Coordinates of C-alpha atoms in Angstrom, one line a residue:
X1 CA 61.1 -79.9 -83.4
X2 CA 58.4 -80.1 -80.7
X3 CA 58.3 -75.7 -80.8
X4 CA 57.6 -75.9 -84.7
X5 CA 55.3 -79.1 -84.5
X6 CA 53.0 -76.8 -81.4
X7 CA 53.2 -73.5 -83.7
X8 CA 51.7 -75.5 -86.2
X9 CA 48.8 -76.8 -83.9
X10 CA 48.1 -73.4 -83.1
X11 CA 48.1 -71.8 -86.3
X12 CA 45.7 -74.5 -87.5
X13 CA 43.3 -74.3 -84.5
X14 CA 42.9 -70.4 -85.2
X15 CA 42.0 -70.7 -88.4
X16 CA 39.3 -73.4 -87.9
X17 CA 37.7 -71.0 -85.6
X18 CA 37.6 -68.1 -87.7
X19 CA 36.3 -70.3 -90.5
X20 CA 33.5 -71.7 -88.0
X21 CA 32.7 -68.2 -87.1
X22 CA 32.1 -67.2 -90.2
X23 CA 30.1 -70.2 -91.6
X24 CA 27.9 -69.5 -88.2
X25 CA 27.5 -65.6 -89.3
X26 CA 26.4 -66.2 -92.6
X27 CA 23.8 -69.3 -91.9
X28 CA 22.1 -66.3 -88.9
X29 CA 22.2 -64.4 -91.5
X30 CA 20.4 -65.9 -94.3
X31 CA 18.1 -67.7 -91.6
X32 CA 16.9 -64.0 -90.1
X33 CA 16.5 -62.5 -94.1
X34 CA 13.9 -65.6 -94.7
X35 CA 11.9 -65.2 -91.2
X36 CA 11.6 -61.2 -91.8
X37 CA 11.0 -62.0 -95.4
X38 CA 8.2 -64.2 -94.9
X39 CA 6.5 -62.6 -91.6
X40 CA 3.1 -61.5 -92.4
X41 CA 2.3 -57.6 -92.0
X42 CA 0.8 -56.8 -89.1
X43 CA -1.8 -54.0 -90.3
X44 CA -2.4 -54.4 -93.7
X45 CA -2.2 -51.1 -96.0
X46 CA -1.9 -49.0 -92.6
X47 CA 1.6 -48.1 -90.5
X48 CA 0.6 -46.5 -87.8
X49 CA -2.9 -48.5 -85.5
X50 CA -5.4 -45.8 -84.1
X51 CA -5.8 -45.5 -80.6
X52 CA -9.0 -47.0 -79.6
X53 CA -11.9 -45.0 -78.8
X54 CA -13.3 -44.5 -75.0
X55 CA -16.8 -45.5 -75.8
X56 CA -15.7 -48.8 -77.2
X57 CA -16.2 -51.5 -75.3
X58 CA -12.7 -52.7 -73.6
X59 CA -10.5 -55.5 -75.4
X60 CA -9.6 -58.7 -73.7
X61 CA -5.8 -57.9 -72.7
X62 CA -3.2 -59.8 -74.8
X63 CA -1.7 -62.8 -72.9
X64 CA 1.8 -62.1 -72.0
X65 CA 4.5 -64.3 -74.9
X66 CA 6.7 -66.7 -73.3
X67 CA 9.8 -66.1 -72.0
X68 CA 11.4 -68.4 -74.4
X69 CA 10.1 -66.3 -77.6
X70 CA 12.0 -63.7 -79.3
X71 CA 10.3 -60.4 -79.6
X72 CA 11.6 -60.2 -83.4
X73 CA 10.1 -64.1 -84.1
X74 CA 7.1 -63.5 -86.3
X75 CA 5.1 -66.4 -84.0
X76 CA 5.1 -63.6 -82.0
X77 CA 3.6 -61.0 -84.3
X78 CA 5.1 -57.9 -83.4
X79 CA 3.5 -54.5 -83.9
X80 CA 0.9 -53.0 -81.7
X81 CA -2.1 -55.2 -80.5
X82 CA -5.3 -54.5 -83.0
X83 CA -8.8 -53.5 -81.9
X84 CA -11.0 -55.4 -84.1
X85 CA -14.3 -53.4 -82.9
X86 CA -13.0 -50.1 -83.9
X87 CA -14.0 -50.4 -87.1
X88 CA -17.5 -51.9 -86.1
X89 CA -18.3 -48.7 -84.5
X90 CA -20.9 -46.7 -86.1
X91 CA -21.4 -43.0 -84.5
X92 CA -24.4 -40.9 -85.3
X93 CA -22.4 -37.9 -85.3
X94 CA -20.7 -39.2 -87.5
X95 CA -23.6 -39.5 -89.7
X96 CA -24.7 -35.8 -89.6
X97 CA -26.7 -36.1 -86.0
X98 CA -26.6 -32.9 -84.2
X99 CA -27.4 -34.5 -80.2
X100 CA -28.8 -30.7 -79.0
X101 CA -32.5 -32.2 -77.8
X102 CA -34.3 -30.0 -80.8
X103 CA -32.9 -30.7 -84.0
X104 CA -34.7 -34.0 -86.3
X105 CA -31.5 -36.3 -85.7
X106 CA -34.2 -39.3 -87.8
X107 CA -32.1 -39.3 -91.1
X108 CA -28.7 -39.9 -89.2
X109 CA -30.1 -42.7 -86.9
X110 CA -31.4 -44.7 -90.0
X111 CA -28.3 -43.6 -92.3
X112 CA -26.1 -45.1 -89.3
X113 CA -28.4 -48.5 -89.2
X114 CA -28.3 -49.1 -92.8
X115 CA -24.5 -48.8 -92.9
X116 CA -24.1 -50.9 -89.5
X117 CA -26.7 -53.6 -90.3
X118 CA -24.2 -54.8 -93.5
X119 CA -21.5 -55.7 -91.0
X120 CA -21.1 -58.5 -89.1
X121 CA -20.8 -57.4 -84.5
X122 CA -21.5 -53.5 -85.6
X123 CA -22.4 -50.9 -82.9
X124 CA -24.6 -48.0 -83.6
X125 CA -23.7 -45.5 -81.4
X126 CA -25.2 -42.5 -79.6
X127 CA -22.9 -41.1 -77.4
X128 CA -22.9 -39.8 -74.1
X129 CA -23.3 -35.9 -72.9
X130 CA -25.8 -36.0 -76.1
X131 CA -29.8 -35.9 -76.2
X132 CA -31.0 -37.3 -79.8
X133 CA -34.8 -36.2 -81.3
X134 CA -35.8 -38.8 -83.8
X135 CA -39.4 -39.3 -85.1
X136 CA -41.2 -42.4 -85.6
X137 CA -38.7 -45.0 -87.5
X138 CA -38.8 -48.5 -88.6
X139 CA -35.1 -50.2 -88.3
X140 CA -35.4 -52.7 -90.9
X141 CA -33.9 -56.2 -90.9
X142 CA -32.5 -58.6 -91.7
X143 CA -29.1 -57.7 -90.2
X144 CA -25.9 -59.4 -90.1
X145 CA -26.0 -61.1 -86.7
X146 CA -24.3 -59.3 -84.0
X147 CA -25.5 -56.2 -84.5
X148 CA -25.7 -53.9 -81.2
X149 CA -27.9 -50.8 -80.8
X150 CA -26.1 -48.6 -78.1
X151 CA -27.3 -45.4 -76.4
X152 CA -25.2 -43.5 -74.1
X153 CA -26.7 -40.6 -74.5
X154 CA -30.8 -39.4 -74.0
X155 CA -33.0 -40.5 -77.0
X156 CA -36.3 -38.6 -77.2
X157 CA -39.5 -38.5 -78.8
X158 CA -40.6 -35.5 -80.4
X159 CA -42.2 -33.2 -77.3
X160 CA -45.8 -34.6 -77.3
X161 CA -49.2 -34.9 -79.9
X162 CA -48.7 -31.3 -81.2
X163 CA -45.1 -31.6 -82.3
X164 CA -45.2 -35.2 -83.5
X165 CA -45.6 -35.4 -87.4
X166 CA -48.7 -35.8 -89.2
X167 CA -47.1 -38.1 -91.6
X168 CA -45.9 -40.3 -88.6
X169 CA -47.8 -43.7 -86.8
X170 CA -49.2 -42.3 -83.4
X171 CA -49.3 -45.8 -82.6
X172 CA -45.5 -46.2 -82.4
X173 CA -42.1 -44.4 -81.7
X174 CA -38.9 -47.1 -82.7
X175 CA -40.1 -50.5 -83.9
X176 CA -37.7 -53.3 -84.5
X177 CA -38.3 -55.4 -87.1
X178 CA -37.2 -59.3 -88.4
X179 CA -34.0 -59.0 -86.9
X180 CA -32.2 -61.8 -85.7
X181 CA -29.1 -61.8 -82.2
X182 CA -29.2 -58.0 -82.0
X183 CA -28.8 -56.3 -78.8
X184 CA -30.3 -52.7 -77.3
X185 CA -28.0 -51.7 -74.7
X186 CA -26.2 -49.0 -73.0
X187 CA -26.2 -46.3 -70.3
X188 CA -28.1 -43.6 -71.1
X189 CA -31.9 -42.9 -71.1
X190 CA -34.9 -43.4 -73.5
X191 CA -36.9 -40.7 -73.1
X192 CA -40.6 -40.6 -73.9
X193 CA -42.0 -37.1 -73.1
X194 CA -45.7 -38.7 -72.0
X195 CA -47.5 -35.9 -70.2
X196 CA -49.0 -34.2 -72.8
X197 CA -50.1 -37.2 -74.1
X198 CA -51.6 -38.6 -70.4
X199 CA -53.6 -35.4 -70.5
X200 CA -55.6 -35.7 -73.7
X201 CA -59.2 -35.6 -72.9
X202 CA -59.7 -39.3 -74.1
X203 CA -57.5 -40.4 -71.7
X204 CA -59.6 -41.8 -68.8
X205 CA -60.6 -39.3 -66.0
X206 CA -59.1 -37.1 -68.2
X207 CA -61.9 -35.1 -69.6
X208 CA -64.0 -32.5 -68.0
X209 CA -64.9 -32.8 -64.6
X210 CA -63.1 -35.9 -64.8
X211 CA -64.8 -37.6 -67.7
X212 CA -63.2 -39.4 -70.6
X213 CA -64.2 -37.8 -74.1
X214 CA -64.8 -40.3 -76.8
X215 CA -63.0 -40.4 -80.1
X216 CA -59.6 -41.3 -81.3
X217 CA -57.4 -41.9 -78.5
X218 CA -53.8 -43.1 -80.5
X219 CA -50.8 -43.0 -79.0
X220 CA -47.6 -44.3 -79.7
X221 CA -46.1 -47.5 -77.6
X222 CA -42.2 -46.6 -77.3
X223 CA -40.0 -49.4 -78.1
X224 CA -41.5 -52.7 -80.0
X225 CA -39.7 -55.6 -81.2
X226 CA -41.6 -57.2 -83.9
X227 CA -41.2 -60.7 -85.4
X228 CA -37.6 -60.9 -84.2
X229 CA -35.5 -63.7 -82.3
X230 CA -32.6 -63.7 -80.3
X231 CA -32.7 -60.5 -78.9
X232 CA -31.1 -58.8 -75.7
X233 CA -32.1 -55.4 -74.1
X234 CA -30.1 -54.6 -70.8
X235 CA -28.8 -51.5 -68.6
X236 CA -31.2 -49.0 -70.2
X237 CA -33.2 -46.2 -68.6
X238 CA -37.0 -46.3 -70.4
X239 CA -39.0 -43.6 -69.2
X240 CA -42.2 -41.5 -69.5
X241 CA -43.5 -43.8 -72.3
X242 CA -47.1 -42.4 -74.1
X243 CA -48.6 -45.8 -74.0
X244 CA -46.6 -48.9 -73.5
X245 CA -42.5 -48.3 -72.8
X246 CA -42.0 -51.7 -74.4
X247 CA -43.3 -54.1 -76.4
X248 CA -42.3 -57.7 -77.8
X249 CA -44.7 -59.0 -80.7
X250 CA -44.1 -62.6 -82.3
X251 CA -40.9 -62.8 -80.9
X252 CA -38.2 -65.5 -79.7
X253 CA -35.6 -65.7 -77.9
X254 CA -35.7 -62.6 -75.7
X255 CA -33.1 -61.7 -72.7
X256 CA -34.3 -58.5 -70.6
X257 CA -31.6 -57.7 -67.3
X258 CA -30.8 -54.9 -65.4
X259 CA -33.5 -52.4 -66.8
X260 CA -35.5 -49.3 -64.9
X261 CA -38.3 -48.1 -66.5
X262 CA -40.1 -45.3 -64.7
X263 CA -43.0 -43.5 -65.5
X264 CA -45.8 -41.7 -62.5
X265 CA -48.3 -43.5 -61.0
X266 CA -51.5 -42.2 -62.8
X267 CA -50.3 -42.4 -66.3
X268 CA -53.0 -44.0 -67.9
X269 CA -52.0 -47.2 -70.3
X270 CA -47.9 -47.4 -69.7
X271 CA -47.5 -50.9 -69.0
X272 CA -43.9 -51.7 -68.4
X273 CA -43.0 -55.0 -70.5
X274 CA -46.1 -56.4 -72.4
X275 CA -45.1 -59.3 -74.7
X276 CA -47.5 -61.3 -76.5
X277 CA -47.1 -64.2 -79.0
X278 CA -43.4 -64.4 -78.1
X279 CA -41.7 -67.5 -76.9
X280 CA -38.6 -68.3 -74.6
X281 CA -38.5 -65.0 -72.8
X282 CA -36.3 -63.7 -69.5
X283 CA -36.7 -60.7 -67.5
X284 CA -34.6 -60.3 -64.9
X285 CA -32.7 -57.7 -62.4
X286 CA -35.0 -55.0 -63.0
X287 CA -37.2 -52.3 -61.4
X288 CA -40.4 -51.3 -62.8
X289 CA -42.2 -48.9 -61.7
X290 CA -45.3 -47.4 -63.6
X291 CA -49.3 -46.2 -64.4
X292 CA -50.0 -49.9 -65.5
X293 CA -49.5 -53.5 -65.7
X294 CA -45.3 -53.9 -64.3
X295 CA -45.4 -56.8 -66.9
X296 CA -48.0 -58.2 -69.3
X297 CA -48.2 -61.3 -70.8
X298 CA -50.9 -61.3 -73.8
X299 CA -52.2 -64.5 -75.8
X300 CA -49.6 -67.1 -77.4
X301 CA -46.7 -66.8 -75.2
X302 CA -44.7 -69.4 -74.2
X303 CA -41.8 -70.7 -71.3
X304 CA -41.3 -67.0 -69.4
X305 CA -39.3 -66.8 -66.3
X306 CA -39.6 -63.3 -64.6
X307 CA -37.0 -63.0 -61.6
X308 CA -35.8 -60.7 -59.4
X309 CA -37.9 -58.1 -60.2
X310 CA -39.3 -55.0 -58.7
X311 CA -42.8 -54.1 -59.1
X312 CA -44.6 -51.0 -57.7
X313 CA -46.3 -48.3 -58.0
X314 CA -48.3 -50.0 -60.7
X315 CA -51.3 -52.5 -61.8
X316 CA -49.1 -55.5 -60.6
X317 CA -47.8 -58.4 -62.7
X318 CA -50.6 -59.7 -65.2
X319 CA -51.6 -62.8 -67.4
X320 CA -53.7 -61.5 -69.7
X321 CA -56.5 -59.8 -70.8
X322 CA -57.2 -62.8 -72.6
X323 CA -60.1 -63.7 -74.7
X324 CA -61.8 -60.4 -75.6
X325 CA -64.0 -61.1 -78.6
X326 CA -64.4 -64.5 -78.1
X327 CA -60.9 -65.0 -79.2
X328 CA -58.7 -67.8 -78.6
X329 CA -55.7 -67.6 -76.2
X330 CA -53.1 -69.5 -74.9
X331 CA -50.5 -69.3 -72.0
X332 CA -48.2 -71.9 -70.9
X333 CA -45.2 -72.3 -68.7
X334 CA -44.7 -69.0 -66.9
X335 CA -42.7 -68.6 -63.8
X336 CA -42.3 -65.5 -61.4
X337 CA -40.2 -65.8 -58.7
X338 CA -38.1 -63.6 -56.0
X339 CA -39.8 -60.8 -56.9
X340 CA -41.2 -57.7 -55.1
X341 CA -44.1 -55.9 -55.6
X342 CA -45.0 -52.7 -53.9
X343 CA -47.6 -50.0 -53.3
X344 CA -49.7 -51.5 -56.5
X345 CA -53.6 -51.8 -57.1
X346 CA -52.4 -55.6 -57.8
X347 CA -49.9 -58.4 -57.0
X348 CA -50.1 -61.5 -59.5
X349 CA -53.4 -61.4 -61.5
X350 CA -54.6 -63.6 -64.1
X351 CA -57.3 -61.7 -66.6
X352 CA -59.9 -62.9 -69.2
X353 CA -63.0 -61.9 -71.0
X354 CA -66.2 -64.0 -70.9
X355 CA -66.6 -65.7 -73.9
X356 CA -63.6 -67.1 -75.0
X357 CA -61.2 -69.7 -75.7
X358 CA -57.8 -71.6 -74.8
X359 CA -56.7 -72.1 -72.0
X360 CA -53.6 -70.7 -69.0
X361 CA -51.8 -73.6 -67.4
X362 CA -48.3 -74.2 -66.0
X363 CA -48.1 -70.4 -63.8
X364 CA -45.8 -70.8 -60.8
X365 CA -45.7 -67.9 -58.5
X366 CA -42.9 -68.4 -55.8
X367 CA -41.1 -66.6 -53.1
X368 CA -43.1 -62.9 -53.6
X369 CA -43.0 -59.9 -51.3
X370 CA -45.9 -58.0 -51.2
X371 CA -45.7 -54.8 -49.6
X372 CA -49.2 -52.5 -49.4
X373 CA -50.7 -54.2 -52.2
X374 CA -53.9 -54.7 -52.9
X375 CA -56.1 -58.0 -54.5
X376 CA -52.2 -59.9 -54.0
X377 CA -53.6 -62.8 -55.7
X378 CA -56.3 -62.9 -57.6
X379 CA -58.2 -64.6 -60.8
X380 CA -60.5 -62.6 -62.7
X381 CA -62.8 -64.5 -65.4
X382 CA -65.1 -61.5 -65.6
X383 CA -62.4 -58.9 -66.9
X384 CA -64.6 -56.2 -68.4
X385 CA -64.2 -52.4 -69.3
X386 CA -67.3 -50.7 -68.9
X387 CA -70.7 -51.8 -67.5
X388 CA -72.3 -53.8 -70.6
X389 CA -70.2 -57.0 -70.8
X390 CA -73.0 -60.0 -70.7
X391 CA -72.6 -63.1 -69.4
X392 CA -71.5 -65.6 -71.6
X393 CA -70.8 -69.6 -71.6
X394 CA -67.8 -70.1 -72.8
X395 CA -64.0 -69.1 -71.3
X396 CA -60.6 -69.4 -71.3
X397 CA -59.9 -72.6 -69.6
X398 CA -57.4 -71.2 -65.9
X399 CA -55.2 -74.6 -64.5
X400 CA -52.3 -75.9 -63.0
X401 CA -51.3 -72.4 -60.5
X402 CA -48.9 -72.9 -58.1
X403 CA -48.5 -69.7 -55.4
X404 CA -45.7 -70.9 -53.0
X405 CA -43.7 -68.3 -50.3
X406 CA -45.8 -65.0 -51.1
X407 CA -46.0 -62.8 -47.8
X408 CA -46.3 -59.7 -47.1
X409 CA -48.9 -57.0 -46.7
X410 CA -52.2 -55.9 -48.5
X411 CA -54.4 -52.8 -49.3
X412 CA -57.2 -53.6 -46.8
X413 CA -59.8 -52.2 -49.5
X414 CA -60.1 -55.3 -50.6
X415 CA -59.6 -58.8 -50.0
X416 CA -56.3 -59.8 -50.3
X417 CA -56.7 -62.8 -52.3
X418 CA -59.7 -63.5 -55.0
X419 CA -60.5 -66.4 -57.4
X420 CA -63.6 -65.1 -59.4
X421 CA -63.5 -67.8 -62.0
X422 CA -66.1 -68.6 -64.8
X423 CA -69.4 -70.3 -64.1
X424 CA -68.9 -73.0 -66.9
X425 CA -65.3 -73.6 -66.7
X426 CA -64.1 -73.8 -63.1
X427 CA -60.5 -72.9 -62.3
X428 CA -58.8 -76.2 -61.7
X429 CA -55.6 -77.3 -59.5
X430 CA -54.8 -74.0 -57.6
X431 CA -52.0 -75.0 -55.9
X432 CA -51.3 -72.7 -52.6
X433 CA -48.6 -73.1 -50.2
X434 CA -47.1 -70.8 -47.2
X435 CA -48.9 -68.0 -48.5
X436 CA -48.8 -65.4 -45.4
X437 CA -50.6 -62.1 -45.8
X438 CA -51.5 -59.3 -43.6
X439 CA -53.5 -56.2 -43.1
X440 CA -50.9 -52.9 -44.0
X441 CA -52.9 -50.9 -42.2
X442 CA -56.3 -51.4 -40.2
X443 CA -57.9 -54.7 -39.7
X444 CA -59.3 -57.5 -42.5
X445 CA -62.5 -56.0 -44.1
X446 CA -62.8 -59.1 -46.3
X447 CA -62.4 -62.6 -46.2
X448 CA -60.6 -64.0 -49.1
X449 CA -63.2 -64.8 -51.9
X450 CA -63.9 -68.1 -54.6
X451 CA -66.2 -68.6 -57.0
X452 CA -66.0 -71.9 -59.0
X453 CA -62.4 -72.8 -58.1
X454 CA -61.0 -76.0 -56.9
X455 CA -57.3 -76.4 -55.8
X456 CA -55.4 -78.0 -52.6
X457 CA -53.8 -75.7 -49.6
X458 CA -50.8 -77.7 -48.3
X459 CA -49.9 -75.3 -45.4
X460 CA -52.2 -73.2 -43.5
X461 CA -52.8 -70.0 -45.3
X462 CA -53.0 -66.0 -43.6
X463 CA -55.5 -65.6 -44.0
X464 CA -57.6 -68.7 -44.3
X465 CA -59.1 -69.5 -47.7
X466 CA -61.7 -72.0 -46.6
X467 CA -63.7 -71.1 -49.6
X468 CA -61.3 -73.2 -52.3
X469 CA -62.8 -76.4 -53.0
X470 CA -61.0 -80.0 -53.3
X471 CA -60.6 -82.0 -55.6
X472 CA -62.0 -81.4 -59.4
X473 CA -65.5 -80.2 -60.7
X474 CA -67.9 -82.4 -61.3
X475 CA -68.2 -81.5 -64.7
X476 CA -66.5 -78.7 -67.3
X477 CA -68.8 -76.8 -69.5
X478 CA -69.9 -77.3 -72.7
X479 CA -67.9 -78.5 -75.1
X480 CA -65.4 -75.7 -76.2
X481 CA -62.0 -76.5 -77.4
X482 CA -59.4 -75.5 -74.6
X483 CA -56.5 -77.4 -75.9
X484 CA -53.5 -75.1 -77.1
X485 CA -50.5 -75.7 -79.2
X486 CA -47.9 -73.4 -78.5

């Protein structure tokens, strides 16, 4: 009895197994038909991804899955890792540019824009190992934000006034316009074939026997942004510019970093950066070196901070001109600090015509290296072009300048620092501390000149301005409006 009774055991333990086994198989199965059933497609309407292009930018790396996750789980995803950005990518080739330095590439530049500027993050491209020609051109906004400018490759004007169209501004090359968080970028070079146009015979010293001819003297600025906000410009080459390499006009928002813009020493009008009526601006990490002002800052701008910069050869980092036709202008809030400036006619220079209005408060110029320079510091109230500017008795109010940690060397031709302020409206809290200059070569022809300015020296300055006067004028001139609201 007890051999049948443990064959029956047995035969009953077997077959619950197999029926457990089987039960298991079919609930895996019909669990693993649902999950594929439901998992959502990788690439939709596409099996196999692209690879991604080398001149897209790289794609953060997908984190690694967990240990615990099953390659097949759709929480996973499966399927190769998608670059988003590929399909952002707008190439000029690709848009019938040719890229051999001669051939009009204008139509394939703006047929790229027009496409990129309806997508959202979109790159127009011009690749490396290329050289583009385009003409003058307008790249309209608005844009879909995001949108990214990129030139690997050389992008030229057309080779001087001869070969540039009749139909065409001579006032402007690229202009970029009502556009808001777009960014001009990349590694290759803006070239703006200048010579021809520094030679014209209006050009100054230009003309026979070094005279300036009179008459139409237009020529085109290279890069402006106009009436734009948000905007970022980094790692580009600028050179060679006909007048002005770049330009920011009623702008906001504006991040400049890691530029060089180059162009020789005696090319007439090629200031670096100008901006004017434009707001919240930064220019950093760059080198600048040029026939003009380094940097200009023109009426109605607002809250600049210059930094780590380097200046030289050229006309120094200026405030102005300001006032010219008894216009109104306005400057508040600039800051330039550890910065260089080097082999330049001028350091840090504030600029304005006699006769006009507004007023410059709130500079602070700290920690500058000068280095051969000459007129390092200086205020000029009597900014004038030729010999017939009269006096007049109104001016642009000058306040509020701090100049803290400049040292350095100067251009013994003149006097290393000079505060030739109006005769009605005296310069006013001049601010100078550990300001140490010396003669480059040679001994001090000059002593450092005022005229009408009042300020405080809280260290001992090299060399000594006793000619600044404490405390506050008397009285201001007559009664112009000098208040600003910007």
């Amino acid at each position: 009895m007890e051999k049948i009774f443990l064959l029956l055991c047995l035969i009953i333990i077997i077959t619950s197994n197999s029926i457990n086994v089987d039960a298991r198989h079919h609930i895996s199965k019909k669990t693993k038909s649902k999950k594929v059933n439901n998992a959502p497609s990788p690439i939709e309407g596409s099996v196999n991804e692209p690879s991604p292009s080398p001149l897209s930018p790289p794609v953060s790396p997908v984190s690694s899955p967990s240990s615990n996750v099953v390659p097949s789980d759709p929480s996973y995803g499966g399927g190769p890792a998608l670059n988003p950005e590929e399909d952002c990518i707008f190439d000029v080739m690709e848009y019938g540019a040719v890229g051999d330095g001669s051939t009009d590439d204008t139509e394939a530049f703006v047929a790229a824009w027009k496409a990129a500027c309806q997508v959202e993050s979109a790159v127009l491209l011009a690749p490396a190992d290329r050289i583009f020609m385009i003409t003058s051109t307008i790249f309209y906004g608005p844009c879909k934000p995001g949108l990214e400018f990129r030139v690997n490759g050389v992008l030229m004007t057309p080779e001087g006034p001869d070969c540039w169209p009749k139909k065409d501004s001579k006032r402007q090359w690229i202009v970029f316009y009502k556009l808001d968080n777009m960014t001009f970028t990349g590694t290759g070079t803006i070239e703006g074939n200048g010579e021809k146009w520094w030679e014209l015979p209006c050009k100054p010293h230009r003309g026979p026997n070094g005279s300036t001819l009179p008459g139409p003297c237009d020529s085109p600025s290279m890069i402006r942004f106009f009436m734009s906000s948000n905007l970022t410009v980094r790692g580009l080459r600028i050179q060679n510019s006909p007048m002005f390499h770049m330009k920011f006009d009623g702008c906001e928002g504006v991040l400049i970093d890691q530029l060089s813009i180059s162009s020789p020493k005696l090319s007439p009008n090629t200031d670096g950066i100008h901006i004017e009526d434009t707001k919240s601006v930064g220019i950093y990490n760059s080198v600048i070196a040029n026939g003009d002002d380094c940097i200009s800052i023109g009426p109605g701008c607002s809250n600049v901070e210059i930094e780590a910069v380097t200046c030289g050869p050229s006309h120094g980092i200026s405030i102005g001109s300001l006032g010219v036709h008894n216009s109104q202008a306005c400057v508040s809030n600039i800051t330039v600090r550890n910065t260089i400036i080097r082999d330049s006619d001028n350091g840090v220079r504030i600029k304005t015509w006699q006769g006009g209005s507004g007023s410059v408060t709130g500079l602070s110029f700290d920690t500058i290296q000068m280095e051969n320079v000459r007129n390092c510091i200086i205020i000029d109230q009597y900014y004038c072009l030729s010999k017939g500017c009269r006096n007049e008795t109104s001016a642009v109010s000058v306040g509020d300048i701090s100049y803290r940690n400049i040292k350095g060397t100067y251009d013994v031709r003149s006097a290393p620092i000079h505060f030739a302020c109006s005769d009605t409206v005296a310069c006013t809290n001049i601010t100078m501390s550990e300001v140490e200059l010396l003669p480059h070569e040679g001994e001090l022809m000059e002593d450092p000149f005022c005229w009408n300015a009042y300020g405080i020296q809280q260290t001992l300055t090299i060399p000594p301005i006793d000619c600044l006067q404490d405390g506050m004028p008397l009285a201001i001139g007559e009664a112009v409006d000098y208040s600003c609201s910007i």
